[in-house]
């Protein structure tokens, strides 16, 4: 599964995108964020306040409880500030 | 004509607006919104004068997310055309960032659709602004006021 | 910059909008409304296809009445500029009739002021449209919907 | 006092503007409209439904009960249809 990061989430994680293998038990976006947060200090920093990190599944905004099975691309990013 | 474009180059608002009405006789109302980068003088301890904004975006999703809201606007109002252009990259004060043009037979629909699109662009289009100030660089925080503005549009059944 | 013009010549909406933001770094939102003459196909017994509108106005009062509403808009919203141009004379379908441009730091004020000005133009600016149709000529009736739109702006104290 | 007419009020009256001497007892716009309506068939036609004829005193919209003493220019016209 491809994971992408944007803005300060990207800066903190230190990469723009990566491929990861989902371990068993990681079923939702919230599970995935918690799993990533345990991968190192950079990830822990990026996900230190999971309430402010937003996510998209296959380029569509999704809530933390959304299931991720079958997704090709998941992205994490701060609240949007375009316009 | 319904168009969504994400680009780093500046846009010509006039030309884009004209494209929705030229040669037609059914458009009675054309609303053009241009959002520009404002110079803003923060206190020195907050970084000082704004030098530039750099807009990062999620390629692919940005177009798709905006196109979804253009479709939603078409479900809500009888539009004859809409154009949304959002720039990315480095933008200095005085330069345009975003353009929304809506065309309809009547002004109510054109105004409402333009405001609807702008409210949703602010809160759901995957763009992030980084401020480059004289003495600091940092990411712009999302504004609660923008969430409130987007929240005023009740979902359609 | 606040401008009101009544003229028979067409206007260049792009040029007028640019005049409110060019060379400035404090304008964050620019709203341009163009109202155009629509072709409309009435039934033959109602006169048939619209050939042209002829707009009569009350010289002097037209400028003053619009200027009063521009002043009122400035009392209500923090505007950095506004331009209102209203044409008179004969106008054929596809041609612009009226232009309202508003400039502000933020979009809420620019959108609200443009809608406020348009709503009042429709109901209180002394202009009268005469329709020239294939088979008849007549004065356009005022619309209750326009009175309702103007009525939504509560008076300021 | 100068009286101006616009749109179909002008067409029915048959002139764009005229100077009139106000007779005693004509104090308000409504009085003036009633006075004019008695000046001939063309005026009677223009003012046949006084509710739909609007007026301005010295280029400012005014209601039927507005006093007209001291006015330089009064205009009568149908509801506006600009914009």
XYZ file of C-alpha atoms in Angstrom:
480
model
C 0.000 0.000 0.000
C 1.293 3.434 -0.956
C 1.322 6.065 1.804
C 1.762 9.753 0.976
C 2.409 12.673 3.284
C 1.864 16.397 2.730
C 2.874 19.728 4.292
C 4.141 19.477 7.885
C 3.189 15.815 8.146
C 5.576 15.197 5.220
C 8.282 17.369 6.785
C 8.068 15.546 10.100
C 7.978 12.039 8.602
C 10.810 13.019 6.272
C 9.558 11.328 3.105
C 6.925 12.230 0.516
C 5.712 8.693 -0.039
C 6.498 5.109 0.826
C 5.223 1.582 0.252
C 4.292 -0.341 3.371
C 3.017 -3.819 4.161
C 0.017 -3.672 6.408
C 0.341 -5.903 9.455
C -2.670 -7.887 10.633
C -5.003 -5.918 12.847
C -4.574 -2.610 10.998
C -8.106 -2.186 9.694
C -8.912 1.544 9.777
C -7.205 4.870 9.127
C -6.921 5.356 12.907
C -5.239 1.927 13.211
C -2.837 2.854 10.419
C -1.954 6.205 12.016
C -1.313 4.461 15.344
C 0.820 1.803 13.618
C 2.861 4.464 11.772
C 3.335 6.512 14.967
C 5.217 3.548 16.467
C 7.720 3.352 13.590
C 10.123 5.996 14.938
C 10.501 9.450 16.412
C 9.808 11.199 13.114
C 6.486 9.327 12.759
C 5.661 9.812 16.436
C 6.174 13.556 15.947
C 4.016 13.659 12.810
C 1.159 11.781 14.493
C 1.592 13.160 18.022
C -1.861 14.747 17.832
C -3.881 12.375 15.652
C -6.943 14.675 15.881
C -5.301 17.264 13.627
C -4.001 14.855 11.004
C -6.470 14.391 8.153
C -6.458 11.523 5.670
C -7.649 10.489 2.236
C -8.207 6.999 0.866
C -7.637 6.755 -2.875
C -7.850 10.565 -3.129
C -11.117 10.934 -1.243
C -11.320 12.491 2.240
C -12.057 9.826 4.862
C -12.659 9.738 8.603
C -10.433 7.914 11.119
C -12.861 4.994 11.424
C -12.885 4.358 7.648
C -11.697 0.832 6.704
C -8.590 0.737 4.553
C -8.798 -2.778 3.144
C -8.324 -2.706 -0.631
C -7.033 0.876 -0.735
C -4.190 1.583 -3.171
C -3.113 4.977 -1.857
C -3.553 6.559 1.535
C -2.478 10.111 2.332
C -1.992 11.933 5.636
C -1.908 15.732 5.863
C -2.803 18.725 8.037
C -6.128 20.575 7.700
C -6.282 22.197 4.270
C -5.393 25.871 3.849
C -5.964 26.474 0.139
C -8.205 28.982 -1.562
C -18.394 24.575 -20.032
C -17.007 23.284 -16.754
C -13.269 23.472 -16.157
C -10.937 22.719 -13.243
C -7.247 23.469 -13.532
C -4.336 23.285 -11.097
C -1.317 25.194 -12.335
C 1.726 27.100 -11.147
C 1.433 29.807 -13.831
C -0.676 32.917 -13.217
C -4.104 32.990 -14.829
C -5.976 35.627 -16.762
C -9.238 36.083 -14.859
C -10.719 38.246 -17.602
C -10.020 35.728 -20.296
C -11.448 32.870 -18.239
C -14.625 34.812 -17.442
C -15.080 35.855 -21.070
C -14.766 32.213 -22.152
C -17.963 31.400 -20.228
C -20.105 34.076 -21.827
C -18.607 35.025 -25.192
C -20.769 34.060 -28.127
C -23.656 33.038 -25.874
C -26.978 34.736 -25.334
C -28.318 32.631 -22.475
C -25.947 33.795 -19.717
C -27.505 36.598 -17.691
C -25.117 36.599 -14.733
C -21.392 36.054 -14.554
C -19.634 36.079 -11.180
C -15.842 36.107 -10.983
C -14.011 35.668 -7.711
C -10.258 36.201 -7.558
C -8.389 35.398 -4.366
C -5.052 37.189 -4.086
C -2.004 36.872 -1.876
C -2.093 39.773 0.592
C 0.964 41.435 2.054
C 0.603 41.146 5.773
C 2.845 42.645 8.397
C 3.209 40.313 11.333
C 5.054 41.510 14.418
C 8.800 40.864 14.188
C 8.508 38.062 16.769
C 5.904 36.419 14.508
C 8.261 36.518 11.536
C 7.714 40.008 10.170
C 6.569 40.931 6.693
C 5.195 38.228 4.369
C 7.624 37.670 1.491
C 5.788 34.864 -0.289
C 3.411 31.947 0.062
C 4.348 28.526 -1.236
C 1.356 26.327 -1.964
C 1.798 22.584 -1.800
C -0.947 20.392 -3.206
C -1.919 16.752 -3.644
C -1.706 16.247 -7.411
C -4.624 14.289 -8.753
C -6.726 14.597 -5.631
C -6.793 18.411 -5.883
C -8.419 18.323 -9.337
C -10.772 15.500 -8.365
C -11.882 17.098 -5.102
C -12.607 20.425 -6.771
C -14.392 18.678 -9.656
C -16.612 16.878 -7.097
C -17.661 20.235 -5.665
C -18.282 21.664 -9.122
C -20.599 18.679 -9.728
C -22.291 19.359 -6.394
C -22.749 23.023 -7.363
C -24.356 21.910 -10.639
C -26.809 19.739 -8.701
C -27.757 22.721 -6.542
C -27.979 25.556 -9.057
C -28.767 25.831 -12.784
C -25.275 26.722 -13.981
C -24.294 27.205 -17.601
C -20.602 27.098 -16.854
C -18.020 27.219 -14.101
C -14.253 27.563 -14.083
C -12.028 26.913 -11.086
C -8.288 27.511 -11.261
C -6.029 27.050 -8.246
C -2.337 27.819 -8.382
C 0.444 26.000 -6.571
C 4.080 26.899 -5.999
C 5.538 30.195 -4.857
C 3.283 33.254 -4.982
C 4.220 36.762 -3.877
C 1.871 39.419 -2.414
C -0.344 40.996 -5.054
C -0.450 37.849 -7.196
C -3.659 35.861 -7.715
C -3.988 32.416 -6.084
C -7.439 31.168 -6.966
C -10.157 31.917 -9.493
C -13.797 30.871 -9.475
C -16.111 31.910 -12.310
C -19.773 30.926 -12.462
C -22.297 31.589 -15.220
C -26.054 31.301 -14.913
C -29.232 32.866 -16.260
C -29.802 34.724 -12.978
C -27.582 36.374 -10.404
C -28.764 34.431 -7.357
C -27.490 31.109 -8.697
C -24.214 32.562 -9.968
C -23.411 34.279 -6.647
C -24.428 31.294 -4.507
C -22.451 28.797 -6.587
C -19.314 30.963 -6.525
C -19.499 31.334 -2.736
C -20.221 27.627 -2.304
C -17.177 26.699 -4.391
C -14.902 29.131 -2.549
C -16.073 27.931 0.866
C -15.326 24.332 -0.064
C -12.019 25.149 -1.724
C -10.867 26.692 1.549
C -11.732 23.665 3.661
C -11.495 20.610 1.465
C -9.235 21.183 -1.532
C -5.902 19.533 -0.671
C -3.663 22.609 -0.681
C -1.398 23.782 2.100
C 0.106 27.252 2.406
C 3.578 27.792 3.752
C 4.454 31.361 4.689
C 7.869 32.737 3.957
C 8.370 35.766 6.198
C 11.372 38.031 6.620
C 12.438 36.230 9.765
C 10.637 32.891 9.734
C 8.942 30.245 7.619
C 5.928 28.220 8.717
C 2.726 26.488 7.713
C -0.496 28.476 7.798
C -3.043 27.163 10.324
C -6.511 26.268 9.122
C -9.127 28.798 10.196
C -12.234 27.865 12.162
C -14.009 30.650 10.236
C -13.476 28.715 7.008
C -14.979 25.564 8.524
C -17.965 27.637 9.616
C -18.353 29.086 6.120
C -18.322 25.641 4.520
C -20.659 24.322 7.215
C -23.427 26.748 6.218
C -24.180 24.669 3.099
C -26.597 21.956 4.168
C -26.065 18.612 2.502
C -28.469 17.802 -0.300
C -30.584 14.698 0.259
C -11.115 53.653 -5.273
C -14.875 54.028 -5.537
C -16.404 54.696 -8.933
C -19.932 54.965 -10.313
C -20.495 55.443 -14.034
C -23.577 55.572 -16.211
C -22.754 55.184 -19.880
C -24.141 53.938 -23.163
C -20.838 52.423 -24.325
C -19.933 48.826 -23.430
C -17.470 48.385 -20.566
C -14.417 46.207 -20.119
C -15.120 44.190 -16.962
C -11.572 42.852 -16.845
C -10.014 46.258 -17.023
C -12.322 47.638 -14.339
C -11.598 44.723 -11.990
C -7.853 44.984 -12.557
C -7.986 48.696 -11.719
C -9.097 47.822 -8.175
C -6.257 45.405 -7.438
C -3.321 46.214 -9.722
C -0.312 47.502 -7.872
C -1.861 46.781 -4.462
C -0.944 44.115 -1.947
C -3.802 44.574 0.513
C -6.651 43.231 -1.625
C -7.276 39.560 -0.866
C -10.657 39.157 -2.569
C -12.017 40.635 -5.753
C -15.594 39.897 -6.816
C -16.817 40.880 -10.274
C -20.455 40.612 -11.254
C -21.485 41.140 -14.859
C -25.164 41.231 -15.749
C -25.851 40.485 -19.407
C -28.801 40.832 -21.737
C -30.226 37.341 -22.299
C -31.962 36.183 -25.449
C -35.353 34.979 -24.380
C -37.940 33.323 -26.512
C -41.394 34.428 -25.519
C -44.381 32.773 -27.150
C -45.427 34.501 -30.396
C -48.519 35.936 -28.662
C -46.168 37.482 -26.067
C -44.077 39.147 -28.732
C -41.661 36.403 -29.753
C -37.898 36.517 -29.608
C -36.172 39.379 -27.768
C -34.373 41.600 -30.279
C -33.015 44.224 -27.893
C -33.517 46.023 -24.595
C -33.566 49.792 -24.433
C -32.694 51.170 -21.017
C -34.057 54.554 -20.054
C -32.609 56.227 -16.967
C -32.975 59.341 -14.836
C -29.715 61.226 -15.480
C -28.232 62.606 -12.321
C -30.406 60.610 -9.969
C -29.059 57.310 -11.328
C -25.469 58.188 -10.378
C -26.523 59.669 -7.044
C -28.747 56.752 -6.059
C -26.052 54.189 -6.870
C -23.424 56.287 -5.071
C -25.655 56.333 -1.978
C -25.724 52.533 -1.975
C -21.963 52.348 -2.504
C -21.611 54.561 0.605
C -23.999 52.269 2.456
C -21.937 49.227 1.401
C -18.797 50.935 2.727
C -20.524 51.479 6.092
C -21.387 47.786 6.244
C -18.211 46.119 5.003
C -14.500 47.001 4.983
C -14.122 47.635 1.269
C -10.923 48.782 -0.405
C -12.669 49.658 -3.622
C -15.886 49.272 -5.593
C -16.857 50.038 -9.155
C -20.404 50.158 -10.468
C -21.128 50.761 -14.137
C -24.645 50.718 -15.553
C -25.340 51.130 -19.237
C -28.296 52.863 -20.826
C -29.564 52.893 -24.390
C -30.100 49.960 -26.739
C -28.482 46.667 -25.784
C -28.754 43.400 -27.724
C -28.679 39.857 -26.295
C -25.185 38.793 -25.272
C -24.087 42.325 -24.384
C -23.299 43.370 -20.812
C -25.672 45.751 -19.008
C -24.260 46.190 -15.536
C -20.965 45.678 -13.725
C -20.259 45.568 -9.999
C -16.722 45.008 -8.736
C -15.841 44.904 -5.034
C -12.416 44.592 -3.432
C -11.733 43.664 0.177
C -9.181 41.862 2.311
C -11.495 38.867 2.690
C -14.011 37.119 0.500
C -17.021 37.403 2.799
C -17.085 41.194 2.597
C -16.429 41.279 -1.149
C -19.215 38.786 -1.948
C -21.730 40.381 0.426
C -21.087 43.912 -0.829
C -21.414 42.845 -4.487
C -24.731 41.110 -3.803
C -25.982 44.029 -1.730
C -25.176 46.474 -4.546
C -26.808 44.293 -7.198
C -29.959 43.763 -5.122
C -30.339 47.536 -4.665
C -29.517 48.324 -8.270
C -32.389 46.096 -9.346
C -34.961 47.762 -7.096
C -33.875 51.353 -6.571
C -31.597 52.562 -9.369
C -33.791 54.663 -11.687
C -33.531 52.570 -14.862
C -36.381 51.139 -16.891
C -36.085 48.383 -19.479
C -38.119 48.406 -22.621
C -38.208 45.149 -24.552
C -38.106 45.159 -28.312
C -39.462 41.811 -29.489
C -40.013 40.479 -32.970
C -43.730 41.226 -32.772
C -44.142 43.703 -29.922
C -42.484 46.327 -27.761
C -43.214 46.860 -24.088
C -41.895 47.873 -20.702
C -40.507 45.166 -18.457
C -42.463 44.676 -15.222
C -40.632 44.936 -11.909
C -40.176 41.556 -10.244
C -41.374 40.802 -6.740
C -38.308 38.528 -6.431
C -36.055 41.565 -6.764
C -37.927 43.384 -3.997
C -37.507 40.297 -1.823
C -33.759 40.174 -2.565
C -33.299 43.822 -1.619
C -35.487 43.356 1.452
C -33.120 40.780 2.951
C -30.642 43.546 3.880
C -31.724 44.862 7.257
C -31.305 48.604 7.705
C -28.294 49.644 9.709
C -29.091 51.578 12.891
C -41.718 73.423 -9.982
C -40.190 71.044 -12.539
C -41.959 67.729 -13.036
C -40.249 64.890 -14.929
C -41.720 61.632 -16.183
C -39.968 58.389 -17.118
C -40.719 55.153 -18.970
C -44.443 54.415 -19.471
C -45.470 57.307 -17.210
C -43.635 59.594 -19.666
C -45.202 57.837 -22.660
C -48.717 58.210 -21.260
C -48.325 61.830 -20.174
C -46.701 62.608 -23.529
C -43.929 64.916 -22.299
C -40.591 64.314 -20.620
C -40.749 67.313 -18.330
C -42.797 70.400 -17.619
C -42.931 73.381 -15.267
C -46.076 73.683 -13.202
C -47.464 76.138 -10.675
C -48.637 74.343 -7.558
C -52.168 75.283 -6.551
C -52.963 75.757 -2.875
C -53.727 72.524 -1.062
C -51.227 70.382 -2.973
C -48.890 69.481 -0.111
C -47.673 65.935 -0.688
C -46.600 63.692 -3.564
C -49.988 61.968 -3.367
C -51.730 65.363 -3.621
C -49.587 66.238 -6.615
C -50.346 62.944 -8.383
C -54.076 63.460 -7.782
C -53.836 67.036 -9.068
C -51.977 65.937 -12.196
C -54.452 63.087 -12.832
C -57.197 65.708 -13.247
C -55.319 67.636 -15.956
C -56.463 65.467 -18.878
C -56.938 61.977 -20.229
C -53.225 61.446 -20.798
C -52.505 62.273 -17.133
C -55.466 60.266 -15.924
C -54.090 57.270 -17.823
C -50.577 57.716 -16.400
C -51.870 57.969 -12.829
C -54.819 55.565 -13.148
C -53.236 53.264 -10.575
C -51.346 55.599 -8.229
C -50.051 52.610 -6.207
C -47.699 51.606 -9.037
C -46.339 55.063 -9.798
C -43.168 55.832 -7.830
C -41.714 59.267 -7.236
C -38.538 61.105 -6.326
C -38.155 64.551 -4.790
C -34.962 66.300 -5.848
C -33.547 62.961 -7.065
C -34.255 61.006 -3.880
C -36.935 58.307 -3.672
C -39.892 59.487 -1.617
C -43.200 58.043 -0.408
C -46.656 59.387 -1.365
C -47.067 61.151 1.979
C -43.790 63.091 1.587
C -44.274 66.907 1.609
C -43.215 68.645 -1.581
C -42.875 72.224 -0.369
C -39.541 73.685 -1.462
C -38.767 70.907 -3.954
C -37.121 71.965 -7.199
C -37.667 68.779 -9.199
C -40.198 66.004 -8.783
C -40.190 62.873 -10.926
C -42.827 60.193 -11.473
C -41.964 56.785 -12.890
C -42.867 53.074 -12.803
C -41.096 50.623 -10.468
C -37.435 50.375 -11.471
C -36.242 47.536 -13.677
C -32.514 48.171 -13.999
C -29.633 45.888 -13.132
